[in-house]
PDB file of C-alpha atoms in Angstrom:
ATOM      1  CA  MET A  24     -19.613  14.463  -7.358  1.00 46.00           C
ATOM      2  CA  ALA A  25     -17.756  11.686  -9.156  1.00 49.00           C
ATOM      3  CA  ILE A  26     -17.735   8.172  -7.745  1.00 50.00           C
ATOM      4  CA  ARG A  27     -14.331   6.518  -7.827  1.00 51.00           C
ATOM      5  CA  MET A  28     -15.400   2.923  -7.263  1.00 53.00           C
ATOM      6  CA  PRO A  29     -13.288   1.426 -10.075  1.00 60.00           C
ATOM      7  CA  ARG A  30     -10.117   2.851  -8.454  1.00 60.00           C
ATOM      8  CA  ILE A  31     -11.109   1.545  -5.013  1.00 58.00           C
ATOM      9  CA  ILE A  32     -11.878  -1.891  -6.416  1.00 61.00           C
ATOM     10  CA  GLN A  33      -8.563  -1.908  -8.293  1.00 62.00           C
ATOM     11  CA  ALA A  34      -6.663  -0.930  -5.120  1.00 60.00           C
ATOM     12  CA  ARG A  35      -8.355  -3.726  -3.169  1.00 60.00           C
ATOM     13  CA  LYS A  36      -7.495  -6.261  -5.881  1.00 59.00           C
ATOM     14  CA  ILE A  37      -3.859  -5.173  -5.755  1.00 57.00           C
ATOM     15  CA  LEU A  38      -3.833  -5.581  -1.985  1.00 55.00           C
ATOM     16  CA  LYS A  39      -5.490  -9.010  -2.172  1.00 56.00           C
ATOM     17  CA  ARG A  40      -2.995 -10.121  -4.823  1.00 52.00           C
ATOM     18  CA  SER A  41      -0.122  -8.984  -2.632  1.00 50.00           C
ATOM     19  CA  LEU A  42      -1.491 -10.636   0.511  1.00 49.00           C
ATOM     20  CA  SER A  43      -2.318 -13.903  -1.245  1.00 49.00           C
ATOM     21  CA  ASN A  44       1.327 -14.328  -2.283  1.00 49.00           C
ATOM     22  CA  GLY A  45       2.612 -14.250   1.303  1.00 50.00           C
ATOM     23  CA  SER A  46       2.481 -16.851   3.997  1.00 48.00           C
ATOM     24  CA  THR A  47       1.193 -16.440   7.523  1.00 48.00           C
ATOM     25  CA  THR A  48       4.218 -15.474   9.562  1.00 51.00           C
ATOM     26  CA  PRO A  49       4.556 -13.902  12.986  1.00 52.00           C
ATOM     27  CA  ALA A  50       5.151 -10.529  11.264  1.00 55.00           C
ATOM     28  CA  SER A  51       1.842 -10.744   9.403  1.00 54.00           C
ATOM     29  CA  MET A  52      -0.074 -11.887  12.466  1.00 63.00           C
ATOM     30  CA  ASP A  53       0.637  -8.695  14.450  1.00 81.00           C
ATOM     31  CA  ILE A  54      -1.462  -6.529  12.134  1.00 88.00           C
ATOM     32  CA  PRO A  55      -4.737  -5.398  13.728  1.00 90.00           C
ATOM     33  CA  LYS A  56      -8.014  -5.897  11.917  1.00 92.00           C
ATOM     34  CA  GLY A  57      -8.676  -3.012   9.552  1.00 92.00           C
ATOM     35  CA  TYR A  58      -4.983  -2.413   8.834  1.00 91.00           C
ATOM     36  CA  PHE A  59      -2.385  -3.744   6.407  1.00 90.00           C
ATOM     37  CA  ALA A  60       1.390  -3.749   6.157  1.00 90.00           C
ATOM     38  CA  ILE A  61       3.162  -1.883   3.414  1.00 89.00           C
ATOM     39  CA  TYR A  62       6.893  -1.681   2.763  1.00 88.00           C
ATOM     40  CA  VAL A  63       8.218   1.701   1.717  1.00 90.00           C
ATOM     41  CA  GLY A  64      11.641   2.838   0.589  1.00 87.00           C
ATOM     42  CA  GLU A  65      13.841   3.260  -2.413  1.00 83.00           C
ATOM     43  CA  GLN A  66      16.662   0.921  -1.383  1.00 83.00           C
ATOM     44  CA  GLU A  67      16.033  -0.520   2.055  1.00 87.00           C
ATOM     45  CA  LYS A  68      12.333  -0.980   2.774  1.00 86.00           C
ATOM     46  CA  LYS A  69      10.712   0.017   6.063  1.00 91.00           C
ATOM     47  CA  ARG A  70       7.477  -1.650   7.192  1.00 92.00           C
ATOM     48  CA  PHE A  71       4.446   0.508   7.995  1.00 92.00           C
ATOM     49  CA  VAL A  72       1.068  -0.674   9.276  1.00 92.00           C
ATOM     50  CA  VAL A  73      -1.674   1.597   7.971  1.00 91.00           C
ATOM     51  CA  SER A  74      -5.460   1.712   7.964  1.00 91.00           C
ATOM     52  CA  VAL A  75      -7.322   0.100   5.054  1.00 91.00           C
ATOM     53  CA  SER A  76      -9.193   3.401   4.744  1.00 90.00           C
ATOM     54  CA  LEU A  77      -6.066   4.594   2.929  1.00 89.00           C
ATOM     55  CA  LEU A  78      -7.150   2.440  -0.023  1.00 89.00           C
ATOM     56  CA  SER A  79     -10.075   4.751  -0.720  1.00 91.00           C
ATOM     57  CA  GLU A  80      -7.896   7.874  -0.925  1.00 90.00           C
ATOM     58  CA  PRO A  81      -7.302   9.068  -4.518  1.00 92.00           C
ATOM     59  CA  THR A  82      -3.773  10.256  -3.684  1.00 89.00           C
ATOM     60  CA  PHE A  83      -2.794   6.827  -2.338  1.00 89.00           C
ATOM     61  CA  GLN A  84      -4.487   5.070  -5.261  1.00 90.00           C
ATOM     62  CA  GLU A  85      -2.389   7.160  -7.634  1.00 89.00           C
ATOM     63  CA  LEU A  86       0.780   6.230  -5.718  1.00 86.00           C
ATOM     64  CA  LEU A  87      -0.152   2.530  -5.987  1.00 86.00           C
ATOM     65  CA  HIS A  88      -0.876   2.914  -9.690  1.00 87.00           C
ATOM     66  CA  GLN A  89       2.475   4.608 -10.351  1.00 83.00           C
ATOM     67  CA  ALA A  90       4.327   1.931  -8.390  1.00 80.00           C
ATOM     68  CA  GLU A  91       2.518  -0.829 -10.301  1.00 83.00           C
ATOM     69  CA  GLU A  92       3.282   0.739 -13.684  1.00 83.00           C
ATOM     70  CA  GLU A  93       6.930   1.311 -12.916  1.00 75.00           C
ATOM     71  CA  PHE A  94       7.819  -1.710 -10.792  1.00 72.00           C
ATOM     72  CA  GLY A  95       4.891  -4.162 -10.733  1.00 75.00           C
ATOM     73  CA  TYR A  96       3.794  -6.026  -7.624  1.00 69.00           C
ATOM     74  CA  ASN A  97       5.566  -9.328  -8.108  1.00 68.00           C
ATOM     75  CA  HIS A  98       7.564  -9.169  -4.884  1.00 65.00           C
ATOM     76  CA  PRO A  99       9.354 -12.445  -4.038  1.00 66.00           C
ATOM     77  CA  MET A 100       8.055 -12.448  -0.447  1.00 65.00           C
ATOM     78  CA  GLY A 101       4.500 -11.415  -1.361  1.00 70.00           C
ATOM     79  CA  ARG A 102       4.859  -7.964   0.138  1.00 77.00           C
ATOM     80  CA  LEU A 103       3.098  -4.811  -0.966  1.00 82.00           C
ATOM     81  CA  ALA A 104       6.039  -2.479  -1.578  1.00 83.00           C
ATOM     82  CA  ILE A 105       6.116   1.109  -2.763  1.00 86.00           C
ATOM     83  CA  PRO A 106       9.503   2.389  -3.933  1.00 82.00           C
ATOM     84  CA  CYS A 107       9.222   6.011  -2.818  1.00 85.00           C
ATOM     85  CA  SER A 108      11.048   7.862  -0.070  1.00 89.00           C
ATOM     86  CA  GLU A 109       9.867   7.221   3.475  1.00 91.00           C
ATOM     87  CA  ASP A 110       9.447  10.977   4.004  1.00 91.00           C
ATOM     88  CA  VAL A 111       7.022  11.289   1.081  1.00 88.00           C
ATOM     89  CA  PHE A 112       5.004   8.287   2.263  1.00 89.00           C
ATOM     90  CA  THR A 113       4.836   9.319   5.928  1.00 90.00           C
ATOM     91  CA  ASP A 114       3.824  12.854   4.944  1.00 90.00           C
ATOM     92  CA  LEU A 115       1.040  11.525   2.692  1.00 87.00           C
ATOM     93  CA  ALA A 116      -0.173   8.919   5.193  1.00 86.00           C
ATOM     94  CA  SER A 117      -0.127  11.422   8.071  1.00 87.00           C
ATOM     95  CA  ARG A 118      -2.166  13.953   6.111  1.00 87.00           C
ATOM     96  CA  LEU A 119      -4.692  11.235   5.264  1.00 82.00           C
ATOM     97  CA  GLY A 120      -4.863   9.930   8.863  1.00 79.00           C
ATOM     98  CA  ALA A 121      -3.643   6.433   7.985  1.00 73.00           C
ATOM     99  CA  PHE A 122      -1.560   5.775  11.094  1.00 69.00           C
TER     100      PHE A 122
END
């Protein structure tokens, strides 16, 4: 069995980098402990609150890696955003039990 710690650590660093760019707003305060907000969509972004356990999933790590390579994570409002269709994201997150 292979251990994927470097990918998990990288995913956590990406999340920390994204969260450290934002300010504490009412929208960020309504996230329960153990969850994080992610914005998904190709044009207009929709906000999802998902479990941090999603960060340890190889499929989600690959999605984050592809988004970083193609678009980077330098969002002006400090958001973690993934430019994929909402349907693809909700299907993936539902299968992984992230909601």
